[in-house]
Structure formats: structure tokens, C-alpha cells
């Protein structure tokens, strides 16, 4: 379902174009503003200005290969919308370490009741790791104590044709509460229940959860210059 | 390979007066909308529309129409009468992979038909050295805040290899793309001379500097540390990049990649590829520099865990192809048979090493080290088993952006580690070390040999857009 509004006014049009660029930054790996313009059906000069405005404000940024990707300010806005903006700065190094420790795809997610919205991810290593579809939402049964293993399935038919699995296992741990009865969780995505590595996974997830939790909950740890 | 010093001088100045950078323009409606979105705090506390528009300098007629358009698509939502907050569409932006490697991995999966026939084993040796229990240190930089545009200076340690050229290109790109917020960018290269670097910093400060970027010639140089602390005390923030001066108190923030992981991952791969047995020659970079020291130390720690791995020699190569070539030549003369594996902390010397084996028509042992396009081309053409870890030259742009964040008074990380990609040819992954990307997908056959692939946007950027006096 498209959230775009008809271009009724000169103000709807740029907002729709902004939303198009933000979606394309997720699904494509453009190296130039022209890519956004062509794919988004935006006039080239307008596309260039939009990309420039978004890049200079870090709503989109470049990864080390030079491709555009969603940027740190977009993540901060999204997390702030959940009341969890404080997680935006420290979450990247913590997720990278969790993925490096476990080889698995590490994620920060938002849990509301039985649904889990996948947020920033640090993809696992190798070709056989779990790749969640874009904007993935999983549904499963969560423990009340905020830690555990969840067997989840995609809530909508978002499966990409060449990804066979639709059932995921999520080893997760809660971090803190957000707005609207949401809860931030950190975890790893698996395609099978953990076996011999279960204890190690639990240790890694719990350690990264407490590292992130403490980094956020102690504002005094921030050096005042 | 061309002469790398041809296009880059040891000293250069860029300023808005010399015509470079993005041209200042009136703020577009998209830019205004983005500024509105960035105005909300971490808890999404509602803001009064009229106050917000005044604060952002947006006229009422434009502002209210723009906010209505943002309400229509649910980027914003009404909280109570006259108050707005971030809405459901902003909440859905949360899916944010940190790199397009996500899309690369989808492609890799397609090539393997998404098969998961075997249960993936847990890595025997995790990539990360030790679990880091430390909090993620952040720095409140409000004390450095002042209005722009800013004069940025870069005291560069060296321009002696392709990676350092790529680092500077990455900085130039960031200066170009943030041009409206930067009035001058001055760089002086110390040419690997620690004393010259201290003089360079004096010169840069005299010319006028609001942000000082520094890549230290050597670690723990007391003169340099004192100099940087004096700069900080004068109210100018220092951002370290790539090579650390050694003392964290001499910088607000330090931008680099994990040298420990580079040393560790490459050593684990080599040891596992050799099935835990064999003679190894280590080719390190420039003696006394922090990346060379840390990579070698981490690699040695790994090799020491394999009783049948024997480190036979260590040579320093100054991260030069000629250095790699000379080191291997001398070791081939010294030992009766070539080593079973060559550990290089970078492809900069790795290409010299491989080339020497090719020249002598000897079988090429497995190698480590990435960075340079030529390393990938050569290793793939010669079917050399290798692991490459691209030390991201894109950290140059990150350092410029961090400097701008500091002057804007934003909270920044004390240490910013850019991600290192593990690149391996298909079929050469080991039990513990899997590829982030296959070498066959990573190499850029159409680009020249001397390109450092991890330089980010500047890889495809034409320097002609950047003018310097």
C-alpha cells in the first residue's frame, strides 16, 4: 500500500519525492543522484537537489563502496519517533560487535505485543546467513521476562522469491521501553533453533543488551568538553 | 601503475574564494521538511507548530502548508491542538542496514540458490578478539559549538602510498559535498617526519583553523601530544584519523577501523587455510605506526594458538609494492623454500609479494591483504587463495563529518570504528572466517589498478569538481 498522496500542491510533491528517495536508499545501491531520479521518476535536477539536501543532513549517506544507504539522521528520527532516540548513536558499534561475535545477523528491533519490527541490522557473515526482507515484521510469542527464543513468521507476504525460509528464530533481549507500549530489543536472527551454540549465543545477546542499556542509561558517562 | 605523487602536492588550500565546493542555495522545501523532522527530541515530545517554524526560520505560509503535506503522509501526526510530533511513517524508517552489503549478500544468496542444506557451524574462533564490555563512550561537544562556515585543517602524516591518497580524496569529497558549511580546507603533509608534523600544526593554526584533523606520523610522540593538547585548550577540536597520536585526551574523537580485527581475522583465515600447520612470513607496514603495531600483535596472538604454525620472518615494507617485493626477494634468498603462507597487513605490499612469485615462476602461497584494486585483479587472475580486509579510506570523509558535528555541538562517539569488509574468493572461506563479499564481486575490472576500493563516494567522483589554489 502506498502512503504517497496525490501531488495536489507544490508541497505534497517534494514530500512524496523525499519518501521515494528514502525507500530507494533501502532497496537499491545507487552511486549517483541520477539513479534515484531515473528510478523514482523525478526530474534529474530536482533529484540532485533532494539527494544533496538529504546527504548533507545525513538522512542518506555513503557506505565504504560509495553506494547510498539510509543515514544516521534517518535512524535517529525513526528511533525518536518511538521515543528511543538515545539508542541511535551507540547502537551501531554494539550491533557490529554482536554480529562479529556470533557470525549472525544482529538487529535492533521494536517489539509491540507479539510483533517484532526489525530495525537497524548488521548483516551476518558469509552467504548462508539470515537475510530479513526489507522492512520485515515478524510475529511470534515473546516471553514476559523480555529474554528468550522466539519462533517467528513474517506477518505479511514480504518474502523475496529467492529466499526460501519464512520462519525465523530470534534470540533476543529487551533493552528499554519506548512509546505506545513498545519495547526496544536487541538480538540475532537464525533460521534454525540454536543447538550446541545456544549458551554462547545467550551470553553474547545478554552482554550486548546490557552494554547498550548502560550506555544509554548513564548520561553522566558522556564526557562534557 | 601511475606516479601517485603526480596529482597530489604536500600542501594544498581549498576555500570558497578559490571556487570549490557545492554552491550555496536557498533552502528547498525538502531541506525544510528534513529540518522539521530533525527538530524532535529523543522522546518525541510534541512541539508547537508556530514555535517550531519560527525556530527554523520558515515563514508561516510555507511552513503550515509543508507541515500539512507531512501530516498527509504521516511523517508527522497531531498531538493536541497546535502541537505536532513524529508520526507512523517516520517510525517505519527504522529499518536501516548500515551498508549496502545487505544487498550484496542477497546477491550472493541468489548465486548459491539460497540453499541451507547443512547446519552452519558456530565459528571456532570468533572474529572479534575479546568481548568488549566497555560502554560506548560519547562526548558532549557543546563547548566547541559555534556558527559556521568553518575552516578545516588536516595535518597529514604521509602521502607515500595509494591508501593515503584515497584517504585525502575521501576528505576532499566530504569537503565538496559539505561545501556550504566549510569556508576553507588546508592540508599539509608531514612526509613521515614527526618534527615536521609539529611545525605543520603551528603553520595551520596560524593560518586560521576551526577544526583540526590529524593523522599522526608516529604513536606516543610526547611533542605531538603536547601540541594537540594545546590546540584543544585553545578551543579548537582535534579529530584523529587513521593513525592515533596515542593519547585519547589529545583528541575529541578518533576515527579509524579496528586494526586488531584486521590482524586477527587475516591470521585466523591463514592458519585455518593451512590447516594449522606451516611456515609463515609476515610482511608488515611502516615500523612504529599504530596500525602496523596493532595488526602484527593481533596476528601473532592468533598464530601462537596454533602450535604447528611457525612464524619464520617479519619484514617491514612501508606499505609499498617495492617494499613487499624487496622483502620477499630477500627471504627467498635466505630460505631454501618459500613459506607456506604470506601474511601481509595490507595489499599495498601484497601486490609486490605476489608479483615476485610470478616473476620467479614459483607457486604462489596463500596471501592476506586487500585495499588495492590491483591486489584483487592479480590474486584472482593468478588463482591465489587469499583473504582481503579493506581498511576503509572512506574514514577520511567520516573525520570531516565528525569535525562538523563537533562544531554543531552534537554528541559524538569518542571512538568511531568504520566497518572492515572481509573479502574472499569463492571457495576459500574457512570454518571461522566467512566472506562479507566475494572477491569476484568486489573487484572493479573497469577501474585502474591503483584505486583503493574502500574510499567510498570518492571512488567514482571526479576531482575536477574540487578546485584548489
XYZ file of C-alpha atoms in Angstrom:
694
model
C 0.000 0.000 0.000
C 1.430 3.351 -0.990
C 1.429 6.147 1.531
C 2.123 8.709 -1.161
C -0.502 11.396 -1.618
C -1.515 12.794 -4.992
C 0.738 15.724 -5.918
C -2.023 18.245 -5.207
C 0.148 21.113 -4.142
C 3.698 22.278 -4.540
C 4.247 20.984 -1.019
C 2.933 17.416 -1.493
C 5.224 16.862 -4.434
C 8.584 17.377 -2.678
C 7.420 15.338 0.317
C 6.438 12.455 -1.966
C 9.807 12.703 -3.705
C 11.574 12.656 -0.347
C 9.703 9.467 0.583
C 10.587 7.877 -2.766
C 14.292 8.586 -2.242
C 14.151 7.235 1.307
C 12.642 3.944 0.046
C 15.075 3.668 -2.873
C 18.009 4.179 -0.489
C 16.896 0.915 1.084
C 16.219 -1.254 -1.925
C 18.840 -0.058 -4.427
C 22.546 0.654 -4.282
C 22.862 3.840 -6.305
C 26.186 5.580 -6.555
C 24.816 8.783 -8.057
C 21.804 11.045 -7.615
C 20.832 10.212 -11.185
C 19.913 6.666 -10.147
C 17.320 7.992 -7.716
C 15.963 10.394 -10.322
C 15.534 7.738 -13.016
C 14.083 5.040 -10.777
C 11.969 7.491 -8.779
C 10.668 9.265 -11.866
C 11.973 12.572 -10.547
C 13.410 15.274 -12.826
C 17.238 14.987 -12.723
C 17.923 18.470 -11.369
C 15.278 18.040 -8.652
C 16.658 14.597 -7.829
C 20.144 16.047 -7.442
C 18.899 18.755 -5.064
C 16.926 16.268 -2.963
C 19.866 13.881 -2.696
C 22.188 16.762 -1.827
C 19.832 18.022 0.894
C 19.431 14.522 2.345
C 23.148 13.704 2.196
C 24.274 16.956 3.803
C 21.823 16.318 6.668
C 22.846 12.646 6.961
C 19.398 11.271 6.096
C 21.265 9.310 3.486
C 24.961 8.616 3.475
C 27.577 6.635 1.541
C 28.923 3.296 2.636
C 32.542 2.333 2.016
C 31.694 1.134 -1.501
C 30.333 4.592 -2.353
C 26.704 3.474 -2.543
C 23.940 5.479 -0.933
C 22.349 3.964 2.131
C 19.975 5.288 4.781
C 21.926 7.550 7.115
C 22.339 8.115 10.817
C 19.888 11.033 10.988
C 17.124 8.959 9.421
C 17.704 6.283 12.047
C 17.705 8.894 14.793
C 14.392 10.334 13.557
C 12.883 6.827 13.371
C 14.052 5.849 16.847
C 12.966 9.235 18.243
C 9.509 8.597 16.788
C 9.421 5.522 19.049
C 10.766 7.575 21.977
C 14.075 5.755 21.729
C 16.307 8.341 20.056
C 19.036 7.874 22.661
C 19.798 4.431 21.197
C 20.749 5.800 17.782
C 24.372 6.739 18.498
C 25.601 3.711 20.481
C 23.598 1.007 18.674
C 25.862 0.720 15.615
C 29.091 -0.323 17.381
C 27.164 -2.680 19.676
C 25.372 -4.378 16.754
C 28.617 -4.738 14.808
C 30.266 -6.432 17.741
C 27.318 -8.770 18.295
C 27.453 -9.818 14.649
C 31.233 -10.258 14.740
C 30.966 -12.362 17.901
C 28.251 -14.647 16.601
C 28.635 -14.513 12.797
C 24.862 -13.961 12.749
C 22.750 -11.048 11.638
C 22.410 -8.756 14.645
C 19.448 -6.415 14.880
C 17.821 -3.781 16.989
C 14.054 -4.143 16.859
C 10.847 -2.750 18.233
C 8.504 -5.199 19.864
C 4.845 -4.392 20.291
C 2.768 -7.239 21.747
C 3.533 -10.253 19.586
C 5.044 -8.340 16.695
C 8.654 -7.520 16.095
C 9.645 -4.758 13.692
C 13.224 -5.211 12.544
C 15.258 -2.005 12.739
C 18.945 -1.405 12.089
C 20.790 -4.596 11.226
C 24.402 -5.620 10.966
C 24.233 -8.491 8.456
C 25.922 -11.777 9.316
C 28.943 -13.174 7.549
C 29.029 -15.445 4.564
C 26.430 -16.348 2.010
C 24.359 -18.618 4.229
C 23.290 -16.230 6.958
C 19.768 -14.970 7.587
C 18.675 -12.023 5.479
C 15.432 -10.461 6.641
C 13.308 -8.964 3.879
C 13.172 -5.188 3.676
C 11.013 -3.659 6.409
C 10.455 -7.085 7.944
C 7.815 -7.578 10.614
C 7.743 -10.895 12.455
C 5.036 -12.350 14.616
C 5.735 -14.756 17.433
C 5.300 -15.491 21.105
C 7.517 -13.482 23.387
C 8.345 -14.293 26.982
C 7.141 -11.790 29.518
C 10.559 -11.515 31.097
C 11.895 -9.950 27.896
C 14.534 -12.531 27.081
C 14.373 -15.726 25.138
C 13.933 -17.501 21.886
C 11.098 -16.687 19.567
C 9.899 -18.627 16.600
C 8.509 -16.056 14.257
C 6.988 -15.834 10.838
C 6.566 -12.878 8.564
C 3.254 -11.196 9.194
C 2.826 -10.175 5.603
C 3.801 -11.811 2.377
C 7.061 -9.977 2.052
C 9.136 -12.991 1.146
C 11.586 -12.330 -1.631
C 11.286 -15.071 -4.208
C 14.812 -16.351 -3.786
C 14.675 -16.574 -0.012
C 13.058 -19.819 0.900
C 12.690 -19.567 4.641
C 9.736 -17.748 6.134
C 10.221 -18.967 9.671
C 12.835 -17.278 11.784
C 14.228 -17.824 15.217
C 15.096 -14.776 17.185
C 17.350 -14.868 20.190
C 16.640 -11.535 21.818
C 16.896 -9.474 24.949
C 14.958 -6.351 25.916
C 16.698 -3.024 26.344
C 14.126 -0.455 27.382
C 10.551 0.698 26.890
C 9.535 3.158 24.208
C 6.297 4.969 23.416
C 2.938 3.301 22.737
C 3.750 0.140 24.726
C 6.719 -0.608 22.531
C 9.935 -2.112 23.698
C 13.401 -1.971 22.149
C 15.087 -5.366 21.857
C 18.467 -6.483 20.583
C 19.085 -9.916 19.180
C 20.264 -12.201 16.423
C 18.268 -13.801 13.620
C 18.576 -17.529 12.977
C 16.935 -19.916 10.577
C 17.080 -22.870 12.960
C 16.815 -23.234 16.685
C 20.241 -22.880 18.266
C 21.706 -26.171 19.419
C 25.195 -26.555 20.836
C 25.834 -22.853 20.481
C 22.782 -21.801 22.489
C 24.583 -20.814 25.696
C 27.186 -18.844 23.825
C 24.501 -17.000 21.848
C 22.579 -16.197 25.008
C 25.734 -14.806 26.637
C 26.534 -12.625 23.628
C 22.988 -11.268 23.316
C 22.685 -10.545 27.029
C 26.098 -8.861 27.098
C 25.270 -6.589 24.167
C 21.881 -5.797 25.678
C 23.408 -4.693 28.958
C 26.188 -2.784 27.163
C 23.651 -0.824 25.140
C 21.326 -0.368 28.108
C 24.075 1.035 30.296
C 25.495 3.226 27.537
C 22.106 4.884 27.247
C 21.043 4.989 30.879
C 24.147 6.737 32.173
C 24.174 10.208 30.670
C 26.900 11.164 33.150
C 29.281 8.830 31.336
C 29.239 11.298 28.472
C 32.336 13.465 28.771
C 31.487 17.119 28.924
C 34.033 19.079 26.967
C 50.553 1.876 -12.113
C 50.989 5.624 -12.352
C 53.096 8.007 -10.305
C 50.993 8.645 -7.225
C 52.638 11.936 -6.366
C 51.712 13.498 -9.680
C 48.295 14.817 -8.711
C 48.793 15.427 -5.007
C 51.056 18.038 -3.524
C 52.260 18.088 0.057
C 50.376 21.302 0.694
C 47.070 22.449 -0.671
C 44.428 25.016 0.103
C 40.792 24.997 -0.835
C 38.443 27.799 0.004
C 35.152 29.235 -1.162
C 37.241 32.088 -2.593
C 39.013 29.637 -4.899
C 35.722 28.480 -6.282
C 35.349 24.927 -4.963
C 32.535 23.149 -3.266
C 28.807 22.976 -3.521
C 27.203 26.265 -4.316
C 25.114 27.855 -1.599
C 21.438 27.829 -2.497
C 18.167 28.889 -0.975
C 16.768 26.118 1.212
C 14.417 23.841 -0.704
C 11.146 22.522 0.680
C 12.711 19.079 1.051
C 15.521 20.636 3.115
C 12.946 22.460 5.251
C 10.993 19.233 5.781
C 14.165 17.419 6.864
C 14.969 20.206 9.308
C 11.477 19.859 10.778
C 11.981 16.097 11.262
C 15.345 16.643 12.969
C 13.861 19.070 15.466
C 12.212 16.484 17.702
C 13.986 15.189 20.787
C 14.820 11.576 21.663
C 11.426 11.089 23.327
C 9.305 12.572 20.524
C 7.933 15.268 22.799
C 5.343 17.301 20.864
C 6.336 20.729 19.565
C 4.117 23.729 18.984
C 3.963 24.272 15.217
C 4.319 28.039 15.289
C 7.313 27.915 17.649
C 8.987 25.248 15.539
C 8.594 27.236 12.330
C 9.951 30.397 13.927
C 12.917 28.473 15.327
C 13.731 27.054 11.890
C 13.255 30.385 10.124
C 10.397 29.130 7.925
C 7.644 31.578 7.053
C 4.151 30.743 8.316
C 2.529 30.376 4.898
C 5.191 27.985 3.609
C 5.589 26.256 6.948
C 1.958 25.407 7.618
C 1.453 24.130 4.059
C 4.590 21.994 4.325
C 3.535 20.570 7.666
C 0.101 19.759 6.269
C 1.787 17.802 3.475
C 3.897 15.964 6.053
C 0.779 15.202 8.117
C -0.930 13.837 4.979
C 1.744 11.147 4.551
C 2.005 10.563 8.316
C 5.599 11.685 8.630
C 4.100 13.855 11.370
C 0.985 13.451 13.465
C -1.065 15.865 15.515
C -0.620 15.552 19.230
C -3.014 18.147 20.560
C -4.261 21.480 19.301
C -1.356 23.290 17.664
C 1.148 20.572 18.592
C 2.794 18.004 16.305
C 5.141 15.055 16.711
C 6.839 12.428 14.544
C 4.332 10.027 13.003
C 3.971 6.406 11.836
C 5.865 6.865 8.552
C 8.883 8.181 10.472
C 8.598 5.134 12.766
C 8.745 2.829 9.738
C 12.101 4.316 8.714
C 13.643 2.223 11.451
C 14.807 -0.495 9.045
C 18.303 0.836 8.418
C 21.033 -1.532 7.282
C 24.369 0.149 7.956
C 25.691 -0.619 4.491
C 24.543 -1.836 1.113
C 26.407 -5.060 1.919
C 22.900 -6.208 2.787
C 22.028 -6.059 -0.916
C 25.347 -7.692 -1.872
C 24.546 -10.573 0.453
C 21.146 -11.005 -1.149
C 23.003 -11.299 -4.463
C 25.435 -13.846 -3.005
C 22.466 -15.815 -1.770
C 20.914 -15.819 -5.202
C 24.137 -17.247 -6.625
C 24.010 -20.094 -4.114
C 20.259 -20.526 -4.729
C 19.578 -19.691 -1.111
C 20.469 -23.227 -0.135
C 20.976 -24.084 3.513
C 21.436 -27.796 3.286
C 23.948 -28.039 6.083
C 23.634 -26.630 9.535
C 26.002 -23.717 9.730
C 28.627 -24.399 12.375
C 29.341 -21.783 15.001
C 32.729 -20.174 14.356
C 35.545 -21.856 16.231
C 37.315 -18.555 16.685
C 35.054 -15.509 16.706
C 36.062 -12.591 14.516
C 36.136 -10.139 17.394
C 39.148 -10.564 19.656
C 37.531 -10.297 23.042
C 34.109 -9.245 24.120
C 34.297 -5.526 24.730
C 32.343 -4.863 27.916
C 33.054 -1.133 27.898
C 30.265 1.332 27.492
C 30.082 3.111 24.194
C 31.796 6.358 25.164
C 30.204 9.505 23.880
C 31.428 13.083 24.089
C 29.221 16.100 24.673
C 30.730 18.766 22.412
C 28.541 21.755 23.229
C 31.644 23.584 24.469
C 33.078 23.624 20.928
C 29.867 24.773 19.267
C 29.956 27.888 17.098
C 28.194 29.012 13.904
C 29.711 28.090 10.535
C 31.084 28.106 7.958
C 34.268 26.520 9.313
C 37.924 26.387 8.377
C 39.152 22.807 8.481
C 42.838 21.883 8.564
C 44.376 18.477 8.081
C 47.835 17.609 9.334
C 48.572 14.564 7.223
C 51.271 12.083 8.189
C 52.132 10.944 4.714
C 51.154 10.746 1.069
C 53.539 7.913 0.347
C 51.094 5.222 -0.751
C 47.837 4.751 -2.622
C 45.771 4.291 0.512
C 46.806 7.677 1.844
C 45.904 9.282 -1.485
C 42.485 7.643 -1.218
C 42.084 8.981 2.324
C 42.719 12.507 1.078
C 40.360 12.029 -1.864
C 37.671 10.888 0.554
C 38.206 14.049 2.633
C 38.074 16.207 -0.495
C 34.745 14.631 -1.422
C 33.316 15.405 2.024
C 34.606 18.989 1.806
C 32.968 19.302 -1.600
C 29.630 17.865 -0.501
C 29.505 19.910 2.729
C 30.935 22.941 0.941
C 28.260 25.357 2.106
C 29.316 24.743 5.689
C 33.076 24.888 5.069
C 34.959 28.057 4.160
C 38.466 26.593 3.847
C 40.258 23.250 3.816
C 44.024 23.364 4.290
C 46.240 20.326 4.291
C 49.950 19.940 4.901
C 51.716 16.617 4.589
C 54.476 15.852 7.098
C 56.193 13.428 4.705
C 56.596 10.874 7.520
C 58.629 13.321 9.577
C 57.375 13.705 13.181
C 59.185 17.022 13.736
C 57.790 18.481 10.531
C 54.296 17.474 11.660
C 54.597 19.618 14.805
C 55.723 22.573 12.671
C 52.883 21.895 10.217
C 50.331 22.156 13.016
C 51.762 25.544 14.041
C 51.512 26.727 10.427
C 47.924 25.506 10.080
C 46.879 27.161 13.339
C 48.459 30.450 12.265
C 46.519 30.354 9.006
C 43.295 30.042 10.982
C 41.601 26.791 11.938
C 38.266 25.920 13.470
C 38.656 22.127 13.248
C 41.974 20.265 13.201
C 42.138 16.783 11.707
C 45.325 14.870 12.374
C 46.803 11.592 11.222
C 49.873 11.085 13.406
C 53.257 10.201 11.907
C 54.007 8.047 14.922
C 52.345 6.954 18.128
C 53.159 8.283 21.597
C 55.251 11.193 20.416
C 55.236 13.496 23.507
C 55.867 16.616 21.402
C 52.881 15.927 19.178
C 50.621 15.052 22.118
C 51.559 18.314 23.890
C 50.935 20.236 20.692
C 47.484 18.692 20.197
C 46.515 19.284 23.810
C 47.485 22.953 23.413
C 45.289 23.149 20.301
C 42.368 21.647 22.240
C 42.947 24.073 25.126
C 42.732 26.953 22.666
C 39.169 25.859 21.852
C 39.869 24.107 18.547
C 38.609 20.496 18.484
C 41.028 17.824 17.266
C 39.780 14.760 15.397
C 42.258 11.935 14.916
C 42.016 9.817 11.806
C 43.672 6.522 10.859
C 46.916 6.863 12.839
C 46.474 7.663 16.516
C 48.803 10.023 18.375
C 48.395 7.563 21.236
C 46.814 9.691 23.953
C 42.996 9.836 23.740
C 42.948 13.078 25.755
C 44.644 14.848 22.833
C 41.537 14.387 20.663
C 37.788 14.808 20.929
C 37.193 11.784 18.744
C 39.238 9.242 16.824
C 38.068 7.793 13.508
C 39.633 4.552 12.352
C 38.884 0.884 11.810
C 39.803 -1.969 14.087
C 43.429 -2.813 13.362
C 43.137 -5.621 15.891
C 40.354 -7.212 13.846
C 42.354 -6.822 10.627
C 45.339 -8.598 12.147
C 43.230 -11.183 13.850
C 40.850 -12.122 11.038
C 43.612 -12.372 8.435
C 45.716 -14.559 10.748
C 42.793 -16.845 11.643
C 41.997 -17.301 7.960
C 45.619 -18.073 7.054
C 46.102 -20.513 9.934
C 42.838 -22.313 9.160
C 43.530 -22.356 5.427
C 46.878 -24.028 6.174
C 45.026 -26.469 8.445
C 47.001 -25.239 11.425
C 50.403 -26.195 10.042
C 53.127 -24.367 8.133
C 55.795 -21.658 7.877
C 54.679 -18.065 7.627
C 56.423 -14.882 6.517
C 54.924 -11.701 7.936
C 55.090 -8.535 5.842
C 54.152 -5.566 7.996
C 53.646 -1.897 7.026
C 55.613 1.031 8.384
C 57.535 0.399 11.570
C 56.328 2.363 14.610
C 52.893 3.320 13.260
C 49.840 2.338 15.300
C 48.082 0.295 12.562
C 51.225 -1.746 11.830
C 51.919 -2.422 15.512
C 48.368 -3.459 16.376
C 47.803 -5.649 13.314
C 51.068 -7.518 13.843
C 50.429 -8.023 17.553
C 46.908 -9.357 16.943
C 48.130 -11.708 14.201
C 50.936 -13.064 16.353
C 48.455 -13.775 19.165
C 46.417 -15.903 16.767
C 49.417 -17.735 15.303
C 50.597 -18.557 18.830
C 47.395 -20.557 19.361
C 48.417 -22.956 16.578
C 51.419 -24.991 17.807
C 52.358 -26.124 14.298
C 52.321 -22.666 12.780
C 55.806 -21.209 12.720
C 56.385 -17.507 12.056
C 59.717 -17.619 10.287
C 60.301 -13.950 9.483
C 58.928 -10.446 9.916
C 59.818 -7.671 7.470
C 58.620 -4.061 7.265
C 57.636 -2.804 3.833
C 56.480 0.820 4.322
C 53.210 -0.283 2.699
C 54.857 -0.092 -0.711
C 54.749 -2.650 -3.547
C 58.515 -2.233 -3.854
C 58.857 -2.899 -0.123
C 56.827 -6.110 -0.416
C 58.820 -7.206 -3.398
C 62.190 -6.481 -1.750
C 61.145 -8.282 1.440
C 60.062 -11.439 -0.386
C 63.147 -11.334 -2.611
C 65.427 -11.237 0.422
C 63.504 -14.028 2.181
C 63.598 -16.218 -0.938
C 67.367 -15.776 -0.953
C 67.616 -16.544 2.746
C 65.453 -19.679 2.988
C 65.702 -22.795 0.811
C 61.965 -22.992 0.144
C 59.207 -20.363 0.038
C 56.896 -20.047 3.035
C 53.555 -21.881 3.141
C 51.708 -18.611 3.693
C 52.421 -14.882 3.387
C 50.705 -12.665 5.935
C 50.503 -9.061 4.706
C 48.765 -6.433 6.818
C 47.718 -4.702 3.571
C 47.548 -5.392 -0.133
C 49.770 -2.355 -0.695
C 52.801 -4.578 -0.140
C 50.883 -7.745 -1.029
C 50.954 -6.913 -4.731
C 54.747 -6.662 -4.598
C 54.933 -10.032 -2.883
C 52.658 -11.826 -5.377
C 54.435 -10.172 -8.276
C 57.794 -11.510 -7.074
C 56.476 -15.086 -7.052
C 55.038 -14.537 -10.555
C 58.364 -13.142 -11.829
C 60.235 -16.158 -10.449
C 57.635 -18.601 -11.794
C 57.168 -20.014 -8.315
C 53.863 -21.365 -6.973
C 52.158 -18.500 -5.128
C 51.400 -19.294 -1.497
C 48.167 -18.110 0.113
C 48.239 -14.382 0.900
C 46.375 -11.881 3.046
C 45.809 -8.155 2.461
C 43.363 -6.146 0.364
C 42.756 -2.451 -0.295
C 44.139 -2.065 -3.789
C 42.182 -2.950 -6.937
C 45.375 -4.405 -8.407
C 45.659 -6.840 -5.472
C 42.241 -8.249 -6.325
C 42.908 -8.363 -10.062
C 46.256 -10.044 -9.582
C 45.106 -12.561 -6.991
C 42.001 -13.549 -8.975
C 43.930 -13.878 -12.255
C 46.659 -15.934 -10.584
C 44.130 -18.031 -8.591
C 45.813 -17.153 -5.308
C 43.919 -18.233 -2.189
C 43.592 -15.057 -0.171
C 41.623 -13.080 2.333
C 41.425 -9.337 1.954
C 40.414 -6.839 4.589
C 39.788 -3.432 3.161
C 40.903 -0.781 5.626
C 38.297 1.841 4.729
C 39.793 5.000 3.270
C 36.235 6.364 3.496
C 37.145 7.213 7.084
C 38.541 10.483 5.645
C 35.023 11.714 4.891
C 33.846 10.441 8.268
C 36.540 12.527 10.006
C 35.402 15.685 8.192
C 31.769 14.977 9.116
C 32.712 14.296 12.738
C 34.514 17.645 12.869
C 31.384 19.373 11.565
C 29.222 17.533 14.131
C 31.515 18.732 16.909
C 31.269 22.350 15.770
C 27.479 21.931 15.634
C 27.605 20.849 19.291
C 26.263 17.352 18.620
C 27.182 14.432 20.842
C 29.731 12.222 19.081
C 31.347 8.875 19.759
C 34.774 9.015 21.411
C 35.996 6.313 19.066
C 34.400 5.781 15.679
C 35.244 2.450 14.130
C 34.393 2.186 10.461
C 33.474 -1.276 9.320
C 36.081 -3.520 7.712
C 34.882 -5.829 4.958
C 36.160 -9.383 4.691
C 36.613 -10.251 1.014
C 37.432 -13.815 -0.031
C 37.365 -15.534 -3.445
C 34.590 -18.089 -3.816
C 35.580 -21.442 -2.403
C 38.207 -20.163 0.021
C 36.148 -19.460 3.131
C 37.333 -21.281 6.235
C 35.388 -22.645 9.169
C 35.683 -19.424 11.180
C 36.105 -16.789 8.501
C 33.264 -16.237 6.050
C 33.138 -13.625 3.327
C 31.233 -10.387 3.616
C 31.678 -10.230 -0.116
C 33.288 -12.442 -2.705
C 36.380 -11.080 -4.378
C 34.884 -11.755 -7.802
C 32.050 -9.342 -6.972
C 34.287 -6.842 -5.196
C 36.982 -6.304 -7.829
C 36.437 -3.416 -10.245
C 37.866 -4.610 -13.552
C 36.902 -1.338 -15.261
C 38.823 0.847 -12.803
C 42.560 1.354 -12.848
C 44.900 -0.786 -10.782
C 45.837 1.897 -8.287
C 42.334 2.522 -6.935
C 41.704 1.808 -3.289
C 38.220 0.340 -3.389
C 37.154 1.264 0.131
C 37.273 5.034 -0.348
C 33.503 5.456 -0.551
C 31.893 8.038 -2.781
C 35.185 9.490 -3.986
C 35.853 6.249 -5.881
C 33.600 7.419 -8.690
C 33.949 11.134 -8.089
C 35.741 13.422 -10.458
C 38.280 15.544 -8.628
C 37.865 18.256 -11.202
C 34.820 19.382 -9.235
C 37.252 20.215 -6.463
C 39.443 23.178 -7.142
C 42.473 24.150 -5.157
C 44.851 27.032 -5.305
